[in-house]
Amino acid sequence: MSDTPKLTQRPEWTALQDHRDRSQPHLRELFAADPSRAERYTVRVGDLHIDYSKHLVTDETLALLRDLAAATDVFGLRDAMFRGEKINLTEHRAVLHTALRAPADAVIEVDGENVVPKVHAVLDRMSDFAGRVRSGEWTGHTGKRIKNVVNIGIGGSDLGPAMAYEALRAFTDRDLTVRFVSNVDGADLHEATRDLDPAETLFIVASKTFTTIETITNATSARSWLLAGLGGDEKAVAKHFVALSTNTEKVTEFGIDTANMFEFWDWVGGRYSYDSAIGLSLMVAIGPDRFREMLDGFRLVDEHFRTAPAEANAPLILGLLGIWYGNFHDAQTHAVLPYSHYLSKFTAYLQQLDMESNGKSVQRDGEPVQWQTGPVVWGTPGTNGQHAYYQLIHQGTKLIPADFIGFARPVAELSDDLKAQHDLLMANFFAQTQALAFGKSAEDVRAEGVAEEQVAHRTFHGNHPTTTILATELTPSVLGQLIALYEHKVFVQGAIWNIDSFDQWGVELGKVLAKRVEPALTEGADVPGLDPSTAALVAAYRTLRK
Ligand code: F6P
């Protein structure tokens, strides 16, 4: 047992609880009392204009939250992370995704070795390879130009590049078809390859460990598909398969030449890895220069998080607001609602980043937590959500803090007609946060002549908290800025909750059990220790699949 006081017994925690019990002004009152609130509660980081004025907080709330951050030494842990200390305690690893975007002359040491030159060496190799694929210099086994790239990976080896590819489509080489296969359901690989010519297809097998069953199974099937299409010559593999991994031995065992392997390191967590070699498919799609612009965006927010004072530190503020709702208002979920079609996979990506990092129930020393940790993160792009689940956010019984992300300009390549639609999209964006915050009173509804029996139904209580993140345009740099903002927000929360945000033991049990159950499905083997419910389901499955 450590001597550190329990989080909930800290005076800074109980002060927040008292504060919560004492005052709960409505956002209407808060804005009425302070005309400068919007300005005061806006922070600008790089290209991001972050307005947190529509939150259920006062200066006092924010000061108390910062006191909690100070008491739990969030900035101390931050500095340890940036220094390369092994803050991933259960895996005894450094947490250095920030080194992936460090400038070439930076010095960041792990076990006495500066890792920055290695990072840049891999980036240079990736750039060279991506350039050769894009120019047509790298050809397939038969000499044909590569026109299709299929990334095979799952979790952090899929969600990041897949999300970023969608986000930056306007910057991609439109002559290349880029697809992402993750699901071990054979339908995924089938749909991704059914209309492709193997001679023109490059598979990028992305797996930190190179042991993940879904990825290895799909990669093996992809190799069979390729060889079947190219007459069975094993030599073809070298021109059509590259690997992104930390595990040279397993890559070799799979049959991929290490000359075609792009390396990263155990101090890069899977969900923090798409700016490492794991981003190769993205780099092929958008080109090395755009990829580096994205890294610059990440770095800009890293520097902000590292140096900005607490009062103006955006990841700290957003992290603390999440603590305020999750721990002091019983909010269970957090919605992320991008008003950009290109961010269609953004929230799915954040689900892994946030939920795999902070979905924990023991503290760093193994003691159980006695407070809520990470929220359920969910959401889809607006305005689609408005016509589906926003009803519950506006008038349901749950408190759902939400992030609204929007852009001042549509992407450049849209036609003028389609560009003109952007203002309508953004009108919805602004209208929603206004309606959520300020609602519509019963008096206002009555004043519209609504029949009395309908008034309650048409009243909006408001007071629903939102953050608005506005940027000029969705560029590679802005995407990097957004991702780093969320990475560090998640870090702040994990630090306060005193959990290890960098391991993911919770996914292990299911993997082990799947391995144990599989022989029962394929060979009908007995599986000792199956519970009665699962045993009956397995028996039913075996009967039905005949
Ligand atoms: O199962 C969870 C997980 O370990 C994630 O953390 C990771 O991103 C994913 O699996 C894929 O792992 P790998 O890159 O080693 O194939």
Coordinates of C-alpha atoms and ligand atoms in Angstrom, one line a residue:
M1 CA 0.0 0.0 0.0
S2 CA 1.4 3.4 -0.9
D3 CA 1.3 6.4 1.4
T4 CA -0.4 8.5 -1.3
P5 CA -3.8 9.7 -0.1
K6 CA -6.8 8.2 -1.9
L7 CA -8.0 10.4 -4.6
T8 CA -11.5 10.8 -3.1
Q9 CA -10.0 11.7 0.3
R10 CA -7.8 14.5 -1.0
P11 CA -9.0 17.9 0.2
E12 CA -9.0 19.1 -3.4
W13 CA -11.5 16.4 -4.3
T14 CA -13.8 17.1 -1.4
A15 CA -13.6 20.8 -2.1
L16 CA -14.9 20.0 -5.6
Q17 CA -17.7 17.9 -4.1
D18 CA -18.7 20.7 -1.8
H19 CA -18.6 23.2 -4.7
R20 CA -20.8 20.9 -6.7
D21 CA -23.3 20.6 -3.9
R22 CA -23.4 24.3 -3.3
S23 CA -23.8 25.9 -6.7
Q24 CA -25.4 24.8 -9.9
P25 CA -26.1 27.9 -11.9
H26 CA -27.8 27.5 -15.3
L27 CA -25.7 28.4 -18.4
R28 CA -28.2 31.2 -19.1
E29 CA -27.3 32.7 -15.7
L30 CA -23.6 32.3 -16.2
F31 CA -23.7 34.0 -19.5
A32 CA -26.0 36.8 -18.3
A33 CA -23.6 37.4 -15.4
D34 CA -20.5 37.6 -17.5
P35 CA -20.6 39.1 -21.0
S36 CA -16.9 38.3 -21.5
R37 CA -17.4 34.6 -20.7
A38 CA -17.1 33.3 -24.3
E39 CA -13.8 35.2 -24.7
R40 CA -12.4 34.3 -21.4
Y41 CA -13.2 30.6 -21.8
T42 CA -11.7 30.2 -25.2
V43 CA -8.2 28.9 -25.8
R44 CA -6.3 29.0 -29.1
V45 CA -3.8 26.3 -29.8
G46 CA -2.2 26.4 -33.2
D47 CA -5.1 26.4 -35.7
L48 CA -7.6 25.2 -33.1
H49 CA -10.0 27.7 -31.6
I50 CA -11.4 25.9 -28.5
D51 CA -14.4 27.4 -26.8
Y52 CA -15.3 25.8 -23.5
S53 CA -17.6 28.6 -22.3
K54 CA -20.7 26.4 -22.6
H55 CA -19.6 24.3 -19.7
L56 CA -21.2 24.1 -16.3
V57 CA -18.2 25.8 -14.6
T58 CA -17.3 29.1 -13.1
D59 CA -13.8 30.5 -12.4
E60 CA -14.0 28.9 -9.0
T61 CA -14.8 25.5 -10.5
L62 CA -11.9 25.7 -12.9
A63 CA -9.6 26.8 -10.1
L64 CA -10.7 23.9 -7.9
L65 CA -10.1 21.5 -10.8
R66 CA -6.7 22.9 -11.4
D67 CA -5.9 22.4 -7.7
L68 CA -6.8 18.7 -8.2
A69 CA -4.5 18.5 -11.1
A70 CA -1.7 20.1 -9.1
A71 CA -2.3 17.8 -6.1
T72 CA -2.2 14.7 -8.3
D73 CA 0.9 16.0 -10.1
V74 CA -0.4 15.8 -13.6
F75 CA 2.4 18.0 -14.9
G76 CA 5.0 15.9 -13.0
L77 CA 3.8 12.8 -14.8
R78 CA 3.7 14.7 -18.1
D79 CA 7.3 15.7 -17.7
A80 CA 8.3 12.1 -16.9
M81 CA 6.5 11.0 -20.1
F82 CA 8.3 13.5 -22.2
R83 CA 11.6 12.6 -20.6
G84 CA 11.1 8.9 -21.6
E85 CA 10.7 7.5 -18.1
K86 CA 8.9 4.1 -17.9
I87 CA 5.6 5.4 -16.8
N88 CA 3.8 2.4 -18.3
L89 CA 4.3 0.5 -15.1
T90 CA 2.7 -2.8 -15.8
E91 CA 4.7 -3.3 -19.0
H92 CA 7.8 -1.5 -17.7
R93 CA 7.9 0.7 -20.8
A94 CA 8.5 4.3 -21.7
V95 CA 5.5 6.1 -23.3
L96 CA 7.0 8.2 -26.1
H97 CA 4.6 8.7 -28.9
T98 CA 5.7 12.3 -28.6
A99 CA 9.2 11.2 -29.8
L100 CA 7.6 10.2 -33.1
R101 CA 7.1 13.8 -34.0
A102 CA 10.1 15.3 -32.3
P103 CA 12.5 17.4 -34.5
A104 CA 15.6 15.6 -35.8
D105 CA 17.9 17.5 -33.4
A106 CA 15.9 16.6 -30.2
V107 CA 17.4 14.3 -27.7
I108 CA 15.1 11.8 -26.0
E109 CA 16.6 8.9 -24.3
V110 CA 15.3 5.5 -23.4
D111 CA 17.7 3.4 -21.4
G112 CA 20.5 5.8 -22.2
E113 CA 19.9 5.8 -26.0
N114 CA 18.7 8.7 -28.0
V115 CA 15.7 7.4 -29.9
V116 CA 15.2 10.4 -32.2
P117 CA 17.7 9.4 -34.9
K118 CA 16.0 6.0 -35.1
V119 CA 12.6 7.7 -35.6
H120 CA 13.9 9.9 -38.4
A121 CA 15.7 7.0 -40.0
V122 CA 12.5 5.1 -40.3
L123 CA 10.6 8.2 -41.5
D124 CA 13.2 8.6 -44.2
R125 CA 12.8 5.0 -45.3
M126 CA 9.0 5.3 -45.3
S127 CA 9.3 8.5 -47.4
D128 CA 11.5 6.8 -49.9
F129 CA 9.2 3.8 -50.1
A130 CA 6.1 5.8 -50.3
G131 CA 7.6 8.0 -53.0
R132 CA 8.6 5.0 -55.1
V133 CA 5.1 3.5 -54.9
R134 CA 3.5 6.8 -55.7
S135 CA 5.8 7.4 -58.7
G136 CA 5.4 3.9 -60.1
E137 CA 9.1 3.1 -59.6
W138 CA 8.1 0.3 -57.1
T139 CA 6.3 -2.2 -59.2
G140 CA 4.6 -5.5 -58.5
H141 CA 6.1 -8.9 -59.3
T142 CA 5.0 -8.8 -62.9
G143 CA 6.3 -5.3 -63.5
K144 CA 2.9 -3.7 -63.2
R145 CA 2.4 -0.4 -61.4
I146 CA 0.9 -0.6 -57.8
K147 CA -2.6 0.9 -58.0
N148 CA -4.1 -0.6 -54.8
V149 CA -2.9 -0.6 -51.3
V150 CA -4.5 -2.8 -48.7
N151 CA -3.6 -2.2 -45.0
I152 CA -4.1 -5.3 -42.9
G153 CA -4.2 -4.6 -39.2
I154 CA -6.5 -4.2 -36.2
G155 CA -7.0 -1.8 -33.3
G156 CA -4.3 0.7 -33.3
S157 CA -2.8 -0.8 -36.4
D158 CA -6.0 -0.1 -38.3
L159 CA -8.1 2.7 -36.7
G160 CA -5.4 5.4 -36.9
P161 CA -4.4 5.1 -40.6
A162 CA -8.0 4.3 -41.6
M163 CA -9.4 7.3 -39.8
A164 CA -6.6 9.6 -41.1
Y165 CA -7.0 8.3 -44.6
E166 CA -10.7 9.3 -44.5
A167 CA -9.9 12.6 -42.9
L168 CA -7.4 13.5 -45.5
R169 CA -9.0 12.1 -48.6
A170 CA -8.9 15.4 -50.3
F171 CA -5.1 15.3 -50.0
T172 CA -4.7 11.7 -51.3
D173 CA -3.6 10.5 -54.7
R174 CA -6.9 9.7 -56.3
D175 CA -5.4 7.2 -58.7
L176 CA -4.6 4.9 -55.8
T177 CA -7.2 2.7 -54.2
V178 CA -6.5 2.4 -50.5
R179 CA -8.4 0.0 -48.3
F180 CA -8.3 -1.2 -44.7
V181 CA -8.9 -4.8 -43.6
S182 CA -9.2 -5.5 -39.9
N183 CA -12.0 -8.0 -39.1
V184 CA -11.2 -11.7 -39.0
D185 CA -14.6 -12.1 -40.7
G186 CA -13.5 -13.3 -44.1
A187 CA -16.0 -11.0 -45.6
D188 CA -13.7 -8.0 -44.9
L189 CA -10.8 -9.3 -46.9
H190 CA -13.2 -10.6 -49.6
E191 CA -14.8 -7.2 -50.1
A192 CA -11.5 -5.4 -50.0
T193 CA -9.9 -7.6 -52.7
R194 CA -12.7 -8.9 -54.9
D195 CA -12.3 -6.3 -57.6
L196 CA -8.6 -5.9 -57.4
D197 CA -5.9 -7.2 -59.6
P198 CA -3.2 -9.0 -57.5
A199 CA -0.5 -7.9 -59.9
E200 CA -1.3 -4.2 -58.9
T201 CA -1.9 -4.7 -55.2
L202 CA 0.4 -4.0 -52.3
F203 CA -0.4 -5.4 -48.8
I204 CA 0.8 -3.5 -45.8
V205 CA 0.7 -5.8 -42.8
A206 CA 0.5 -3.6 -39.7
S207 CA 1.0 -5.2 -36.4
K208 CA 3.1 -4.1 -33.4
T209 CA 3.4 -7.6 -32.0
F210 CA 2.9 -9.5 -35.3
T211 CA 1.1 -12.1 -33.3
T212 CA -2.4 -10.7 -33.4
I213 CA -4.5 -13.6 -34.6
E214 CA -6.9 -11.5 -36.8
T215 CA -4.1 -9.8 -38.6
I216 CA -1.9 -12.9 -39.1
T217 CA -5.0 -14.8 -40.4
N218 CA -6.0 -12.1 -42.8
A219 CA -2.4 -11.6 -44.0
T220 CA -2.0 -15.4 -44.6
S221 CA -5.2 -15.4 -46.6
A222 CA -4.1 -12.3 -48.5
R223 CA -0.8 -14.1 -49.4
S224 CA -2.8 -17.1 -50.7
W225 CA -5.0 -14.8 -52.8
L226 CA -2.0 -13.1 -54.2
L227 CA -0.1 -16.3 -55.0
A228 CA -3.2 -17.8 -56.6
G229 CA -3.6 -14.8 -58.8
L230 CA 0.1 -14.6 -59.7
G231 CA 0.7 -18.3 -60.6
G232 CA 2.1 -19.4 -57.2
D233 CA 5.6 -17.9 -57.5
E234 CA 6.6 -17.3 -53.8
K235 CA 9.0 -14.6 -55.0
A236 CA 6.0 -12.4 -55.6
V237 CA 5.6 -11.9 -51.9
A238 CA 8.7 -9.6 -51.7
K239 CA 7.1 -7.1 -54.1
H240 CA 3.6 -7.2 -52.7
F241 CA 4.0 -7.5 -48.9
V242 CA 5.6 -5.1 -46.5
A243 CA 5.4 -5.2 -42.7
L244 CA 5.1 -2.6 -40.0
S245 CA 6.1 -4.0 -36.7
T246 CA 8.3 -4.0 -33.6
N247 CA 8.9 -7.8 -34.0
T248 CA 11.6 -8.6 -36.6
E249 CA 11.6 -12.3 -35.7
K250 CA 7.8 -12.8 -36.3
V251 CA 7.9 -10.8 -39.5
T252 CA 10.7 -13.0 -40.8
E253 CA 8.8 -16.1 -39.7
F254 CA 5.8 -14.9 -41.7
G255 CA 8.0 -14.7 -44.8
I256 CA 8.3 -11.0 -45.2
D257 CA 11.9 -9.9 -46.0
T258 CA 13.1 -7.5 -43.2
A259 CA 14.3 -5.2 -46.0
N260 CA 10.5 -4.6 -46.5
M261 CA 9.9 -4.1 -42.8
F262 CA 9.4 -0.6 -41.3
E263 CA 10.1 -0.6 -37.6
F264 CA 8.8 1.0 -34.5
W265 CA 9.4 0.4 -30.8
D266 CA 7.8 -0.9 -27.7
W267 CA 7.6 2.6 -26.3
V268 CA 4.9 3.4 -28.9
G269 CA 1.5 2.1 -27.7
G270 CA -0.7 0.6 -30.4
R271 CA -3.4 3.3 -30.0
Y272 CA -0.7 6.0 -30.2
S273 CA 1.0 4.6 -33.2
Y274 CA -0.4 5.9 -36.4
D275 CA 2.3 8.6 -36.6
S276 CA 4.9 5.9 -36.5
A277 CA 5.6 3.3 -39.3
I278 CA 2.0 2.2 -38.7
G279 CA 1.1 5.3 -40.8
L280 CA 2.8 4.0 -44.0
S281 CA -0.5 3.3 -45.9
L282 CA -1.5 6.9 -45.1
M283 CA 1.9 8.2 -46.2
V284 CA 1.6 6.4 -49.5
A285 CA -1.9 7.9 -49.9
I286 CA -1.1 11.5 -49.0
G287 CA 2.7 11.6 -49.7
P288 CA 5.6 12.1 -47.4
D289 CA 5.4 15.9 -47.3
R290 CA 1.8 15.9 -46.1
F291 CA 2.6 13.2 -43.6
R292 CA 5.4 15.4 -42.2
E293 CA 3.0 18.4 -42.0
M294 CA 0.7 16.2 -39.9
L295 CA 3.6 15.4 -37.6
D296 CA 4.3 19.1 -37.3
G297 CA 0.7 19.5 -36.2
F298 CA 1.1 16.9 -33.5
R299 CA 4.3 18.5 -32.3
L300 CA 2.7 21.9 -32.0
V301 CA 0.2 20.6 -29.5
D302 CA 2.8 18.5 -27.7
E303 CA 4.8 21.7 -27.1
H304 CA 1.6 23.5 -26.0
F305 CA 0.8 20.7 -23.5
R306 CA 4.4 20.6 -22.3
T307 CA 4.8 24.4 -21.8
A308 CA 1.4 26.2 -21.5
P309 CA 0.4 27.3 -18.0
A310 CA -2.4 25.3 -16.4
E311 CA -5.0 28.2 -17.0
A312 CA -4.4 28.1 -20.7
N313 CA -3.4 24.5 -21.3
A314 CA -6.0 23.0 -23.6
P315 CA -5.5 19.3 -23.0
L316 CA -5.5 19.9 -19.2
I317 CA -8.7 22.0 -19.4
L318 CA -10.5 19.4 -21.5
G319 CA -9.3 16.6 -19.3
L320 CA -10.5 18.4 -16.2
L321 CA -13.9 19.2 -17.6
G322 CA -14.3 15.4 -18.2
I323 CA -13.4 14.8 -14.6
W324 CA -15.9 17.4 -13.5
Y325 CA -18.8 15.6 -15.3
G326 CA -17.6 12.0 -14.8
N327 CA -16.8 12.2 -11.2
F328 CA -19.0 15.0 -9.9
H329 CA -22.1 14.9 -12.1
D330 CA -22.3 11.1 -12.8
A331 CA -22.0 11.5 -16.5
Q332 CA -21.2 8.1 -18.0
T333 CA -20.5 8.9 -21.5
H334 CA -18.9 11.6 -23.7
A335 CA -20.0 12.3 -27.2
V336 CA -17.7 13.5 -30.0
L337 CA -19.6 15.0 -32.9
P338 CA -17.6 16.1 -35.9
Y339 CA -19.3 18.3 -38.4
S340 CA -17.2 17.0 -41.3
H341 CA -18.0 14.0 -43.5
Y342 CA -14.2 13.4 -43.6
L343 CA -14.1 12.8 -39.9
S344 CA -16.5 9.8 -40.2
K345 CA -14.0 7.5 -38.4
F346 CA -12.7 10.1 -35.9
T347 CA -14.9 9.0 -33.0
A348 CA -14.2 5.3 -33.6
Y349 CA -10.6 6.1 -33.4
L350 CA -11.0 8.1 -30.2
Q351 CA -13.0 5.2 -28.7
Q352 CA -9.8 3.1 -28.7
L353 CA -7.6 6.0 -27.7
D354 CA -9.8 6.8 -24.7
M355 CA -11.5 3.6 -23.7
E356 CA -8.5 1.3 -24.1
S357 CA -6.4 3.8 -22.2
N358 CA -8.7 4.7 -19.4
G359 CA -11.1 1.8 -19.1
K360 CA -9.3 0.6 -15.9
S361 CA -10.5 -0.2 -12.4
V362 CA -7.2 -0.6 -10.5
Q363 CA -4.7 2.1 -9.6
R364 CA -1.1 2.1 -10.6
D365 CA -0.2 0.1 -7.5
G366 CA -2.9 -2.5 -8.1
E367 CA -5.4 -1.2 -5.5
P368 CA -9.0 -0.9 -6.8
V369 CA -10.2 2.5 -7.7
Q370 CA -13.2 3.9 -5.8
W371 CA -14.1 6.5 -8.3
Q372 CA -15.3 6.5 -11.9
T373 CA -12.7 6.3 -14.6
G374 CA -12.9 6.6 -18.4
P375 CA -16.3 7.4 -20.0
V376 CA -18.0 5.6 -22.9
V377 CA -17.0 7.6 -25.9
W378 CA -19.4 7.7 -28.8
G379 CA -20.8 9.7 -31.7
T380 CA -21.0 10.1 -35.4
P381 CA -20.7 13.0 -37.7
G382 CA -23.3 15.8 -37.6
T383 CA -25.8 16.4 -39.0
N384 CA -26.7 12.8 -39.3
G385 CA -26.7 12.4 -35.5
Q386 CA -29.2 15.3 -35.2
H387 CA -31.8 13.1 -37.0
A388 CA -31.1 10.1 -34.8
Y389 CA -29.9 10.4 -31.2
Y390 CA -29.7 14.1 -30.5
Q391 CA -33.3 13.9 -29.2
L392 CA -31.9 12.1 -26.1
I393 CA -29.1 14.6 -25.6
H394 CA -31.6 17.5 -25.7
Q395 CA -34.5 16.1 -23.8
G396 CA -33.5 12.8 -22.3
T397 CA -32.6 12.2 -18.6
K398 CA -28.9 11.7 -19.0
L399 CA -26.1 14.3 -18.9
I400 CA -24.0 13.9 -22.0
P401 CA -21.1 16.3 -22.4
A402 CA -20.2 16.7 -26.1
D403 CA -17.4 17.9 -28.3
F404 CA -18.5 19.7 -31.5
I405 CA -15.7 19.8 -34.1
G406 CA -16.1 22.0 -37.2
F407 CA -14.2 23.9 -39.9
A408 CA -14.6 27.3 -41.3
R409 CA -13.9 26.2 -44.9
P410 CA -14.9 23.1 -46.8
V411 CA -12.1 21.2 -48.6
A412 CA -10.8 23.0 -51.6
E413 CA -11.7 20.5 -54.2
L414 CA -15.5 20.7 -53.8
S415 CA -17.5 22.3 -56.6
D416 CA -18.8 25.8 -55.9
D417 CA -22.3 24.4 -55.4
L418 CA -21.1 21.9 -52.9
K419 CA -19.0 24.5 -51.1
A420 CA -22.1 26.6 -50.7
Q421 CA -23.6 23.9 -48.6
H422 CA -20.9 24.4 -46.0
D423 CA -22.6 27.3 -44.4
L424 CA -25.7 25.2 -43.9
L425 CA -23.7 22.5 -42.3
M426 CA -22.1 25.0 -40.0
A427 CA -25.4 26.7 -39.2
N428 CA -26.4 23.4 -37.7
F429 CA -23.2 23.1 -35.9
F430 CA -23.6 26.5 -34.1
A431 CA -27.4 26.0 -33.6
Q432 CA -27.0 22.7 -31.8
T433 CA -24.6 24.0 -29.2
Q434 CA -26.8 27.0 -28.7
A435 CA -29.9 24.9 -28.2
L436 CA -28.1 22.5 -25.9
A437 CA -26.8 25.3 -23.7
F438 CA -29.7 27.7 -23.6
G439 CA -32.7 25.5 -24.4
K440 CA -36.1 27.0 -24.7
S441 CA -38.2 28.0 -21.7
A442 CA -41.8 27.1 -21.1
E443 CA -42.6 30.9 -21.3
D444 CA -41.0 31.1 -24.7
V445 CA -43.0 28.1 -25.9
R446 CA -46.2 29.6 -24.6
A447 CA -45.5 32.9 -26.2
E448 CA -45.5 31.1 -29.5
G449 CA -49.1 30.1 -28.9
V450 CA -48.4 26.4 -28.2
A451 CA -51.4 24.7 -26.6
E452 CA -50.8 24.2 -22.8
E453 CA -50.8 20.4 -23.0
Q454 CA -47.9 20.5 -25.4
V455 CA -45.8 23.0 -23.5
A456 CA -43.9 20.5 -21.4
H457 CA -43.1 18.4 -24.5
R458 CA -41.7 21.3 -26.4
T459 CA -39.7 22.9 -23.6
F460 CA -35.9 22.5 -23.7
H461 CA -34.3 22.7 -20.3
G462 CA -30.9 23.4 -21.9
N463 CA -27.8 23.5 -19.7
H464 CA -26.2 20.6 -21.7
P465 CA -22.4 21.2 -21.7
T466 CA -20.4 21.3 -24.9
T467 CA -16.9 22.2 -26.1
T468 CA -16.7 23.7 -29.6
I469 CA -13.5 23.1 -31.5
L470 CA -13.3 25.3 -34.6
A471 CA -10.4 25.3 -37.1
T472 CA -10.0 26.9 -40.5
E473 CA -9.7 23.8 -42.6
L474 CA -9.2 20.1 -42.2
T475 CA -5.5 19.9 -43.2
P476 CA -2.9 17.3 -42.3
S477 CA -1.5 19.6 -39.7
V478 CA -4.9 20.3 -38.1
L479 CA -5.6 16.6 -37.9
G480 CA -2.3 16.1 -36.1
Q481 CA -3.2 18.9 -33.7
L482 CA -6.6 17.4 -33.0
I483 CA -5.3 13.9 -32.3
A484 CA -2.5 15.2 -30.0
L485 CA -5.1 17.3 -28.2
Y486 CA -7.1 14.2 -27.4
E487 CA -4.1 12.0 -26.6
H488 CA -3.0 14.5 -24.0
K489 CA -6.5 15.0 -22.7
V490 CA -6.7 11.2 -22.1
F491 CA -3.3 11.4 -20.4
V492 CA -4.5 14.1 -18.0
Q493 CA -7.5 12.1 -16.9
G494 CA -5.5 8.9 -16.4
A495 CA -3.0 10.8 -14.3
I496 CA -5.7 12.2 -12.1
W497 CA -7.4 8.8 -11.7
N498 CA -4.0 7.3 -10.9
I499 CA -4.4 4.5 -13.5
D500 CA -2.0 3.1 -16.0
S501 CA -3.3 4.5 -19.3
F502 CA -0.8 2.7 -21.4
D503 CA -1.6 -1.0 -20.9
Q504 CA -4.6 -3.0 -22.0
W505 CA -4.8 -6.2 -20.1
G506 CA -8.6 -6.2 -20.4
V507 CA -8.4 -7.4 -23.9
E508 CA -6.4 -10.5 -23.1
L509 CA -9.0 -12.8 -21.5
G510 CA -11.3 -12.8 -24.6
K511 CA -8.3 -13.6 -26.8
V512 CA -7.3 -16.6 -24.7
L513 CA -10.8 -17.9 -24.5
A514 CA -11.3 -17.6 -28.3
K515 CA -8.3 -19.7 -28.8
R516 CA -9.7 -22.3 -26.5
V517 CA -13.1 -22.4 -28.1
E518 CA -12.0 -22.5 -31.7
P519 CA -11.2 -26.2 -31.8
A520 CA -14.7 -27.0 -30.5
L521 CA -16.2 -25.2 -33.5
T522 CA -13.9 -26.6 -36.2
E523 CA -13.1 -30.0 -34.9
G524 CA -15.9 -30.6 -32.4
A525 CA -13.2 -31.1 -29.8
D526 CA -14.2 -31.0 -26.1
V527 CA -13.4 -27.8 -24.4
P528 CA -12.9 -28.4 -20.7
G529 CA -14.1 -25.7 -18.4
L530 CA -16.8 -24.2 -20.8
D531 CA -19.6 -22.7 -18.8
P532 CA -23.1 -24.3 -19.4
S533 CA -24.4 -21.3 -21.4
T534 CA -21.4 -21.1 -23.7
A535 CA -21.3 -24.9 -24.1
A536 CA -25.0 -24.9 -25.2
L537 CA -24.4 -22.0 -27.6
V538 CA -21.4 -23.8 -29.1
A539 CA -23.5 -27.0 -29.5
A540 CA -26.2 -25.0 -31.2
Y541 CA -23.7 -23.4 -33.5
R542 CA -22.3 -26.7 -34.5
T543 CA -25.8 -28.0 -35.4
L544 CA -26.7 -24.9 -37.4
R545 CA -23.5 -24.7 -39.4
K546 CA -23.8 -28.3 -40.8
Ligands
F6P1 O1 -6.1 -6.2 -28.5 C1 -5.7 -4.9 -28.3 C2 -4.5 -4.6 -29.0 O2 -3.4 -5.0 -28.3 C3 -4.4 -3.1 -29.2 O3 -3.9 -2.4 -28.2 C4 -3.6 -3.0 -30.4 O4 -3.7 -1.7 -31.0 C5 -4.2 -4.1 -31.3 O5 -4.5 -5.1 -30.3 C6 -3.4 -4.6 -32.4 O6 -2.2 -5.1 -31.9 P1 -1.0 -5.4 -32.9 O7 -0.6 -4.1 -33.6 O8 0.1 -6.0 -32.1 O9 -1.5 -6.3 -34.0

